[in-house]
Short mmCIF file of C-alpha atoms in Angstrom, two decimals:
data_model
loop_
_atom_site.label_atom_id
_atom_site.label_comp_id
_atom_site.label_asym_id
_atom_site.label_seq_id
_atom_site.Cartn_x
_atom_site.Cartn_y
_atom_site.Cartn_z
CA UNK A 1 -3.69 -34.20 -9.46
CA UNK A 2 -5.88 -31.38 -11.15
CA UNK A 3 -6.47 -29.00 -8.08
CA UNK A 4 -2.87 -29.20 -7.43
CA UNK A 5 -2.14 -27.80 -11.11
CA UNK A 6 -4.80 -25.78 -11.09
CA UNK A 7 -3.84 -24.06 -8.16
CA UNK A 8 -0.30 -23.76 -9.30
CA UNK A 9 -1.71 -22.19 -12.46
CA UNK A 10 -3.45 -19.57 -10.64
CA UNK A 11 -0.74 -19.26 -8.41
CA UNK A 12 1.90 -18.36 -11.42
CA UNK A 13 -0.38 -15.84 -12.79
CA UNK A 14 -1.27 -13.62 -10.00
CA UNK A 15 2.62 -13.65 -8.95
CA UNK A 16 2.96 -12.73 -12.45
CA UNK A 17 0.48 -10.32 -12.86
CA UNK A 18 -1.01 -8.89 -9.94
CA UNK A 19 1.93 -8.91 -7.32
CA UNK A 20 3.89 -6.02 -6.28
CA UNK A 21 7.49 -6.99 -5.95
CA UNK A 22 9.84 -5.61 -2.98
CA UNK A 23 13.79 -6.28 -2.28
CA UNK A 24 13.83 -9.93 -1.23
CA UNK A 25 16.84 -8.39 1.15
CA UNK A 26 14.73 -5.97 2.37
CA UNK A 27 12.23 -8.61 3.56
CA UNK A 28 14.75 -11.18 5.44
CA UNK A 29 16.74 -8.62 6.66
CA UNK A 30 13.43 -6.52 8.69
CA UNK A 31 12.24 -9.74 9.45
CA UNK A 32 15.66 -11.35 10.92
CA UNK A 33 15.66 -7.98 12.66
CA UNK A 34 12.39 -8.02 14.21
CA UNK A 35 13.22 -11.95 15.86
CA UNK A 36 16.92 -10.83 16.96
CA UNK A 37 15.18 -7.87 18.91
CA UNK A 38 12.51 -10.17 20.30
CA UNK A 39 15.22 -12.48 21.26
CA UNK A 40 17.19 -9.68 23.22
CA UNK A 41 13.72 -7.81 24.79
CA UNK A 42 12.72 -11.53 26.18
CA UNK A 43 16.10 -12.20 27.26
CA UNK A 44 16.56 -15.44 25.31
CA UNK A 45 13.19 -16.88 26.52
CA UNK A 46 13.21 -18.52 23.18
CA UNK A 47 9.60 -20.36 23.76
CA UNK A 48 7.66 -16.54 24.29
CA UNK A 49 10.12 -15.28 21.19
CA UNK A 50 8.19 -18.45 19.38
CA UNK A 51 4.94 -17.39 20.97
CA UNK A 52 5.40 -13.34 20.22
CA UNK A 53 6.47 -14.03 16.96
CA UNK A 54 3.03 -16.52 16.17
CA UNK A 55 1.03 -13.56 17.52
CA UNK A 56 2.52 -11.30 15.19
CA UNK A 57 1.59 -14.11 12.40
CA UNK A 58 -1.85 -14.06 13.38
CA UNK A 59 -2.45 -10.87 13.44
CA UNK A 60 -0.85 -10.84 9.66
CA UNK A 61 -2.63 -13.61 8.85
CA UNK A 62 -6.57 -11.94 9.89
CA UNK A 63 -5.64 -9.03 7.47
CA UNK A 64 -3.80 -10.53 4.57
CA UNK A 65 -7.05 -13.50 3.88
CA UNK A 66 -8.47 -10.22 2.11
CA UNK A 67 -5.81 -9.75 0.11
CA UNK A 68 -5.59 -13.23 -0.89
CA UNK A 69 -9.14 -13.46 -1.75
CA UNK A 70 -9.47 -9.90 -3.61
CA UNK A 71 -6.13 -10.69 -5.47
CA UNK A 72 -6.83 -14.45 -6.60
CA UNK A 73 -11.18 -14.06 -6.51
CA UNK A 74 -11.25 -18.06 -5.43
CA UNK A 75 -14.30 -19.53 -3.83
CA UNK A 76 -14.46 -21.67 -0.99
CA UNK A 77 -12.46 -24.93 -1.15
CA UNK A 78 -14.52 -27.96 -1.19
CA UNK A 79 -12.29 -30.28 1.44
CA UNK A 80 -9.02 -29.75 3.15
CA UNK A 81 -7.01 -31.20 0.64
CA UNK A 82 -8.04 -28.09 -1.43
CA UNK A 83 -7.33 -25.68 1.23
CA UNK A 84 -3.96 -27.58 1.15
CA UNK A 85 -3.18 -26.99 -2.34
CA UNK A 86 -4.43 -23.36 -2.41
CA UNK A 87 -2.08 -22.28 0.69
CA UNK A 88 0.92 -23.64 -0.63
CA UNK A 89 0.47 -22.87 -4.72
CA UNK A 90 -1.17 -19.57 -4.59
CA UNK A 91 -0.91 -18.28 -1.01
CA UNK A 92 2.64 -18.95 -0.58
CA UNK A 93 3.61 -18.57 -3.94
CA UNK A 94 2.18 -15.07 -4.29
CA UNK A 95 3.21 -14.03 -0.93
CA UNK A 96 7.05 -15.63 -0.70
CA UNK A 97 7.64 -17.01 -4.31
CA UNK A 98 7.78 -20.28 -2.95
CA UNK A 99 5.94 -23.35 -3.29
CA UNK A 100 6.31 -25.64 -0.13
CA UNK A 101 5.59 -29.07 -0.91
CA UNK A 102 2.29 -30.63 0.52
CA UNK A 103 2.73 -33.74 2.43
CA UNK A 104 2.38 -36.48 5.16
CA UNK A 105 -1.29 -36.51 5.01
CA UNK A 106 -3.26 -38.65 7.67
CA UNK A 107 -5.76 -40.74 6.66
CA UNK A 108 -8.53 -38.64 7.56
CA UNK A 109 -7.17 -36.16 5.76
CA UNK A 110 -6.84 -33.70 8.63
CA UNK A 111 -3.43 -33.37 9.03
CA UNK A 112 -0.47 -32.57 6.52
CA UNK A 113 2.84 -31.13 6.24
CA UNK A 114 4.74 -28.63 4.65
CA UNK A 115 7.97 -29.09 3.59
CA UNK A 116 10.15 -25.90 2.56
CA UNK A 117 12.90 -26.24 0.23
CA UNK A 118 13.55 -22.42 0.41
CA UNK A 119 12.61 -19.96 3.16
CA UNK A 120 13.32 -16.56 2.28
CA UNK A 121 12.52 -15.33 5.62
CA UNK A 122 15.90 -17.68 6.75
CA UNK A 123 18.47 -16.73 4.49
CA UNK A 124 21.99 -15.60 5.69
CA UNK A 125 20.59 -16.62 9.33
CA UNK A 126 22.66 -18.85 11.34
CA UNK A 127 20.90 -19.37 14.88
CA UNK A 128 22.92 -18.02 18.30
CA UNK A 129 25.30 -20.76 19.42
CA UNK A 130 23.98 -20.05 23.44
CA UNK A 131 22.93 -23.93 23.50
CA UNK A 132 19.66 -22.90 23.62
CA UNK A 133 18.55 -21.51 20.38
CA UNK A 134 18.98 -24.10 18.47
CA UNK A 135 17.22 -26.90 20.30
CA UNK A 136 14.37 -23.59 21.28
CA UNK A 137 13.73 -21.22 18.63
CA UNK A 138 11.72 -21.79 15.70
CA UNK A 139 12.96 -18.83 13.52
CA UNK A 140 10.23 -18.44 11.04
CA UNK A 141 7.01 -19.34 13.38
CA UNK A 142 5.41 -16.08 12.29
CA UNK A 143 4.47 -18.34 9.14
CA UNK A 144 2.41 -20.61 11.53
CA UNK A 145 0.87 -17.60 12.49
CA UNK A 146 -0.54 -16.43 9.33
CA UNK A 147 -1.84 -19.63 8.41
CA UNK A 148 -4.15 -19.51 11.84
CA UNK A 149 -4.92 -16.24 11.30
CA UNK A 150 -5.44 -16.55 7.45
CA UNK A 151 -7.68 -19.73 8.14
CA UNK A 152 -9.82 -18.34 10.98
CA UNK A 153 -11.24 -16.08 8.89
CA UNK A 154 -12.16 -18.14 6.33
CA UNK A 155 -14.15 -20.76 9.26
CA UNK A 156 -11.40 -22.97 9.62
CA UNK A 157 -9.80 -23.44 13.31
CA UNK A 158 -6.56 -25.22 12.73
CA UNK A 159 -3.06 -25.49 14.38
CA UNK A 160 0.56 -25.14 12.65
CA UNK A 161 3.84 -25.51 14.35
CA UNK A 162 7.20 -26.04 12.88
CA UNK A 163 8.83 -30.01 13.39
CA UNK A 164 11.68 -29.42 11.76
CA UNK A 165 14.22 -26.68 10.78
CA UNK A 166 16.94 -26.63 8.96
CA UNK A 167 18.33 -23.76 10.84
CA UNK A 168 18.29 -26.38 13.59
CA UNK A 169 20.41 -28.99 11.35
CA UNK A 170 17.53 -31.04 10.14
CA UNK A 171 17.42 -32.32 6.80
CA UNK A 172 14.40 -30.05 6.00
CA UNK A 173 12.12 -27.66 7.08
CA UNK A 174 8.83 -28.75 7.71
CA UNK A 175 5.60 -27.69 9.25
CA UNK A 176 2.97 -29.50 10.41
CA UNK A 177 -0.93 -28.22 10.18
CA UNK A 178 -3.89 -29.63 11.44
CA UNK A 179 -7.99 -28.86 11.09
CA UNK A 180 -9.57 -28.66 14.97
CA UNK A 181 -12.63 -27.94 13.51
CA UNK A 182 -14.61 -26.04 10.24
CA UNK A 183 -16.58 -23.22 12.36
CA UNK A 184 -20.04 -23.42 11.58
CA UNK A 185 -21.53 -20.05 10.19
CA UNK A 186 -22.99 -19.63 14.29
CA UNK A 187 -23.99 -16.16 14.76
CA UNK A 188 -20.54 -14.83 15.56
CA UNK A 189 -20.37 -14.12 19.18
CA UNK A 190 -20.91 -10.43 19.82
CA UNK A 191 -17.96 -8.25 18.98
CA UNK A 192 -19.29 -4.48 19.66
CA UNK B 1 -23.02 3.92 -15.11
CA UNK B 2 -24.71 5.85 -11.36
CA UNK B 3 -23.29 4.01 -8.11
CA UNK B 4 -25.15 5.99 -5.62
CA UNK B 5 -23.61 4.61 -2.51
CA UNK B 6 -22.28 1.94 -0.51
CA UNK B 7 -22.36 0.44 2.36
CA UNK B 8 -19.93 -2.02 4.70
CA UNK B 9 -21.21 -4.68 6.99
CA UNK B 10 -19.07 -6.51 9.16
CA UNK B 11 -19.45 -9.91 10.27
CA UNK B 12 -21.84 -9.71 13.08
CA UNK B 13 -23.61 -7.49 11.05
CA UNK B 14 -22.62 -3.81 12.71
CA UNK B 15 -22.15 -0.76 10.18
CA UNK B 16 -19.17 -0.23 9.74
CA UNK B 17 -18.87 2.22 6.42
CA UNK B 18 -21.04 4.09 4.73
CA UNK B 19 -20.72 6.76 1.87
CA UNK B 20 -22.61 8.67 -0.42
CA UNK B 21 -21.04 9.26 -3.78
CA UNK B 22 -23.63 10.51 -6.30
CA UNK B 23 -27.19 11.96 -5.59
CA UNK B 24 -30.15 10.17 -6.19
CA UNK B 25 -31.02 8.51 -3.15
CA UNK B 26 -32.61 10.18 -0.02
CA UNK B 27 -30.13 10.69 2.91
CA UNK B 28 -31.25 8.25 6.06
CA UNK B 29 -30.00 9.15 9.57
CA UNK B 30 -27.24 7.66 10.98
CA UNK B 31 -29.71 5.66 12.86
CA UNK B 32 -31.44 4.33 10.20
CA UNK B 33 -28.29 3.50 8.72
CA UNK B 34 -27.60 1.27 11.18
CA UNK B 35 -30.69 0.06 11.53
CA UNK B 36 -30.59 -0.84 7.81
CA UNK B 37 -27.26 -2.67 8.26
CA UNK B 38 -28.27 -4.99 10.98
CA UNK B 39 -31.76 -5.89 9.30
CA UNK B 40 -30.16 -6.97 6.07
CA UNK B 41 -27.63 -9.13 7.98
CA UNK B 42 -30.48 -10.82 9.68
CA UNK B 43 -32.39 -10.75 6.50
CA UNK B 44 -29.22 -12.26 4.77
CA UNK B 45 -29.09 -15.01 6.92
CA UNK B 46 -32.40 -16.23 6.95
CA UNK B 47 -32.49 -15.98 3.48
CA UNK B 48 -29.41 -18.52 3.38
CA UNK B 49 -30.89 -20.77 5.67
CA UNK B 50 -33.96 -21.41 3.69
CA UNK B 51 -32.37 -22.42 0.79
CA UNK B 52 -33.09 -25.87 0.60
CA UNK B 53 -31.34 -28.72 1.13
CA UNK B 54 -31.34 -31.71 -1.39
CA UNK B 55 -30.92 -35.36 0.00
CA UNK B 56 -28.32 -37.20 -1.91
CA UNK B 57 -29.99 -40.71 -2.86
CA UNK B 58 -27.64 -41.15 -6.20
CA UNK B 59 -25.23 -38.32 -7.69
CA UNK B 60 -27.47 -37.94 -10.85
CA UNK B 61 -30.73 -36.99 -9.12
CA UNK B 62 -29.28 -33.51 -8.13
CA UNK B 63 -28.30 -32.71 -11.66
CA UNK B 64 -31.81 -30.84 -12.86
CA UNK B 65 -32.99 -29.22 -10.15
CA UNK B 66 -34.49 -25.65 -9.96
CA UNK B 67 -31.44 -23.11 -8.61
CA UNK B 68 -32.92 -20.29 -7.98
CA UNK B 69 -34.06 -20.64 -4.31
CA UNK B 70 -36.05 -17.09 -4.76
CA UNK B 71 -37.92 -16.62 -1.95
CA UNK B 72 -40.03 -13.20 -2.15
CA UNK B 73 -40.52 -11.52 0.77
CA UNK B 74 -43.50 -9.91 1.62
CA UNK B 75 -42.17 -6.30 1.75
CA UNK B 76 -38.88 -4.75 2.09
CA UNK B 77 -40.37 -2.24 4.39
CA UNK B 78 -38.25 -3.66 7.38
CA UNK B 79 -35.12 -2.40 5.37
CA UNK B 80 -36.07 1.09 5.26
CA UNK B 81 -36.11 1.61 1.80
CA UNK B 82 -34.33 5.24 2.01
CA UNK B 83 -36.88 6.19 -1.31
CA UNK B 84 -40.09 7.16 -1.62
CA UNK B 85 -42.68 4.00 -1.67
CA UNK B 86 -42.94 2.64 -5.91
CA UNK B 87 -43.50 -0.95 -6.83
CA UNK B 88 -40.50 -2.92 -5.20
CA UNK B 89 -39.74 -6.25 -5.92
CA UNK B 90 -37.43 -8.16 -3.68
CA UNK B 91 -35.36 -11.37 -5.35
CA UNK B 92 -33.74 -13.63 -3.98
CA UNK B 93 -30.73 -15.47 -5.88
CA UNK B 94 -28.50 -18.42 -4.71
CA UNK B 95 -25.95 -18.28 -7.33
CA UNK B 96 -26.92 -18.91 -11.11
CA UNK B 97 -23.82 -20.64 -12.29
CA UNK B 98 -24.71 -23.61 -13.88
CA UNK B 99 -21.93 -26.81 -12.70
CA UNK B 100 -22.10 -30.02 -12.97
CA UNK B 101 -22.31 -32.48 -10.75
CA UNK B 102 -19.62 -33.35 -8.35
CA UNK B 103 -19.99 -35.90 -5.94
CA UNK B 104 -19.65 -35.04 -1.95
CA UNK B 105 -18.52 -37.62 -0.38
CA UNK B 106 -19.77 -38.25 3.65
CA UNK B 107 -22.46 -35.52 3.77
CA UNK B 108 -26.17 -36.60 3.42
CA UNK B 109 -27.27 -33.26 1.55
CA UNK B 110 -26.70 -30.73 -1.40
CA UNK B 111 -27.42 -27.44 -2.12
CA UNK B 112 -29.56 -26.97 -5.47
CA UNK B 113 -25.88 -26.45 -7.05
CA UNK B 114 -23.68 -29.25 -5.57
CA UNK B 115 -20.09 -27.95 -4.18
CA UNK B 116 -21.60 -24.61 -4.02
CA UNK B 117 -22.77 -23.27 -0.30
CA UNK B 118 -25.85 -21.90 -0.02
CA UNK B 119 -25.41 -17.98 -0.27
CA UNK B 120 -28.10 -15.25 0.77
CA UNK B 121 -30.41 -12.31 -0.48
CA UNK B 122 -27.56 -11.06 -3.08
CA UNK B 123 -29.79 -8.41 -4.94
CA UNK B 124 -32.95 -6.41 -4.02
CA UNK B 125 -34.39 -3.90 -6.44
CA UNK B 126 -37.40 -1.15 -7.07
CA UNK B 127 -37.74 1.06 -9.42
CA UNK B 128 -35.31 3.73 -8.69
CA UNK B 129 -32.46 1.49 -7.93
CA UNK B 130 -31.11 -2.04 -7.50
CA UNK B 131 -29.09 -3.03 -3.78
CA UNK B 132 -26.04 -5.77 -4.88
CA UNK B 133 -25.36 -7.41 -1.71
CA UNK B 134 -21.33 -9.24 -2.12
CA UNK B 135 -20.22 -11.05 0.88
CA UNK B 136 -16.57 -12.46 1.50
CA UNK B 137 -15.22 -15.45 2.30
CA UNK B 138 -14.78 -13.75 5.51
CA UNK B 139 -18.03 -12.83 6.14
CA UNK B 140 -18.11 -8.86 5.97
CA UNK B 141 -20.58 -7.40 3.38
CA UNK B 142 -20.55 -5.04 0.59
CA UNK B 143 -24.39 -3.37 -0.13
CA UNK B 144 -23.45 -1.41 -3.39
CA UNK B 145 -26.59 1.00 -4.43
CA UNK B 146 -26.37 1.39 -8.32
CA UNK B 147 -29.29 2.65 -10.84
CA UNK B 148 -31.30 -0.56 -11.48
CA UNK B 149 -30.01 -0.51 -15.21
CA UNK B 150 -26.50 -0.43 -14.48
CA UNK B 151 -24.23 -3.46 -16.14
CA UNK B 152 -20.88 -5.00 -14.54
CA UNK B 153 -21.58 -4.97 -11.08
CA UNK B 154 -19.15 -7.07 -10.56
CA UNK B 155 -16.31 -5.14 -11.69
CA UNK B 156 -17.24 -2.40 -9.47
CA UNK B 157 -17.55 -4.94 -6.81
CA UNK B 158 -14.11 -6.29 -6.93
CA UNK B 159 -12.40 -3.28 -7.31
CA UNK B 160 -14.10 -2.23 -3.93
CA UNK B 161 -12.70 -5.10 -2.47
CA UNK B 162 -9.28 -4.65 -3.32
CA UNK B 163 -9.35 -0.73 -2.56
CA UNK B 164 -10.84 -2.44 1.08
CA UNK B 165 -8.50 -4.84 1.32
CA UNK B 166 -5.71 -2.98 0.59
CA UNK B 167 -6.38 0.53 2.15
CA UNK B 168 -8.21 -0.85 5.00
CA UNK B 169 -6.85 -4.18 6.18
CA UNK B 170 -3.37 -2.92 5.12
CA UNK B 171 -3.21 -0.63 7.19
CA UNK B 172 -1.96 -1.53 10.31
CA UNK B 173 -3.99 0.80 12.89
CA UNK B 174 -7.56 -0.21 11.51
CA UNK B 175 -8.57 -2.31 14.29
CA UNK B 176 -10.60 -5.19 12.90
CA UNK B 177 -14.56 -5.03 12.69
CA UNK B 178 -14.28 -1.77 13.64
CA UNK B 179 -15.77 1.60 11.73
CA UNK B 180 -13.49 2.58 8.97
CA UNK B 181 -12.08 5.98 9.29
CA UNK B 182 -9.14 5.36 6.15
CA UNK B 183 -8.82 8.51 4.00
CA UNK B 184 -6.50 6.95 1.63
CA UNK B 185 -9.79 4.45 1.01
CA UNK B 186 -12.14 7.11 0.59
CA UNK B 187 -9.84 8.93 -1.75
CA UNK B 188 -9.02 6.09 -3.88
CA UNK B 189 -12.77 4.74 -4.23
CA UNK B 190 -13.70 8.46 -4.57
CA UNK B 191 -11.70 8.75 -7.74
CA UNK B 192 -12.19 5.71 -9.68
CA UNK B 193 -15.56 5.59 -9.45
CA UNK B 194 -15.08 9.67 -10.51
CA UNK B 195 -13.18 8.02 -13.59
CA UNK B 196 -15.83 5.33 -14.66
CA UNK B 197 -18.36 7.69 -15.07
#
């Protein structure tokens, strides 16, 4: 499919040429940090770690879209499919250095899934053994975050959770993401 | 090569930057500066929303049709033109790419360049100087004042952008659509623009 190469193509060349690397240790280790403290501040209240930790995303998300879009100078994506495409070959690649696949579309071509072969933000983690964690906590939801914050910006409501994990056991990690709605260029309602 | 200022809209059209960086232009108050910020939003959207929309009857008829929406308004008197009254000469501009045709599927319109949104007023110029209007994705606006002569907007442009997004939405106490107060932006537009000229 030619968006999907395209988008890979611009993908490869901004990681290439416009991304500043950092310590990929660096990077799992703050971030394994930051969800082991959240885990111990909300006493193992694993479902408002999950929550927390999708705030966090969001807020990530709002401010990185201008990165994205100064970095890889992209116009708007004609359909979701697009959008699609462009999160996981350029917006993931240049972020992560990872591709997730793009999958499990619905028919109406609202809905789709991402399936991680490699999750940088996981390595080295194995998930407490309290009974709870595994069955509770979805490690890297600050991912579903960005996306909804990312998104927003650019007029697109949609929601992201994780299905699978396999942190969890599962054969794969996948998240799922689905439009609500494009937000029509309203006057935004008044902010200040 | 003169970029006299610039100015930073955010999305519901409040001013949220504004800096002088070579002399040319007169000074406006801080009132007026804000006055000029919310009537070019306004102005910006209207002039979006006129540009017309094409029924689709077959994918061919929307090949050859006039692009340039240009719709001149009367006078740009509303937008405090911070220089003495010359000849001005507002245009209007919904993108001049040329693209062929590619077919959207389940709507019942196109815009005069099919897969392309309509866009608004994206340059307005007089004698003394040109205003390049650059919105985002996101919706916040860059109003670059240049000499009317100067080439590459563009380039200027997009470096702005990055600088913004790095030094401003990087940093993690800029609250959103608020005024920017980042010195590390200032300083870093400051001195490339310094090292263009």
């Amino acid at each position: 499919m030619s968006s999907t190469t395209k988008a890979s193509r611009i993908g490869e060349e901004l990681w290439k040429t416009r991304v500043d690397k950092v310590n990929a240790e660096l990077v799992t280790l703050t971030y394994g940090t930051i969800v082991a403290q959240l885990c111990q501040d909300y006493d193992g209240n694993y479902q408002e770690v999950n929550k927390q930790l999708e705030k966090m995303g969001y807020n990530i998300g709002m401010r990185l879209i201008e990165d994205f879009l100064a970095k890889s100078n992209i116009g708007r994506c004609a359909n979701f499919r697009e959008t699609a495409d462009m999160i996981s070959k350029v917006g993931f690649r240049i972020f992560l250095n990872i591709a997730p696949t793009v999958t499990n579309w619905t028919s109406d071509n609202n809905q789709f899934s991402l399936v991680f072969d490699e999750n940088p933000l996981a390595d080295f983690v194995e998930l407490p053994d309290d009974g709870r964690a595994q069955d509770e906590l979805w490690f890297s939801n600050i991912l579903c975050g960005v996306l909804r914050g990312a998104l927003e910006m650019v007029q697109m409501q949609i929601e992201a959770h994780f299905v699978s994990d396999v942190l969890r056991g599962d054969d794969a990690t996948e998240m799922r993401v689905s439009l609500v709605r494009y937000i029509e260029d309203e006057m935004p309602p008044e902010e200040e | 090569m003169t970029v006299f200022s610039l100015i930073i809209i955010n999305k519901a059209g409040g001013l949220i930057y504004q800096r002088e960086f070579q002399p040319g232009l007169r000074k406006l108050s801080t009132n007026d500066y804000l006055v000029l910020a919310g009537t070019f939003h306004g102005v910006h959207a209207i002039t979006r929303t006129i540009t017309p929309k094409l029924p689709l009857l077959t994918p061919t008829a929307t090949a050859s049709t006039p692009t340039s929406a240009s719709s001149n308004l009367a006078s740009p008197s509303g937008t405090s033109t911070p220089i003495p009254p010359t000849t001005t000469t507002t245009t209007t501009t919904t993108t001049t790419t040329t693209t062929t045709t590619t077919s959207v599927a389940a709507t019942t319109y196109t815009y005069p360049i099919p897969g392309v949104p309509a866009t608004g007023l994206e340059s307005l110029e007089t004698d003394k100087f040109r205003l390049t209007c650059f919105q985002t994705l996101t919706g916040t606006k860059f109003l670059l004042f240049t000499d009317p002569h100067m080439a590459n907007i563009e380039v200027v442009m997009k470096k702005i952008y990055e600088f913004y997004a790095d030094f401003v939405m990087k940093n993690p106490f800029y609250q959103l659509e608020m005024p920017v107060r980042c010195e590390a932006f200032d300083r870093n537009l400051n001195g490339w623009l310094r090292g263009r000229t």
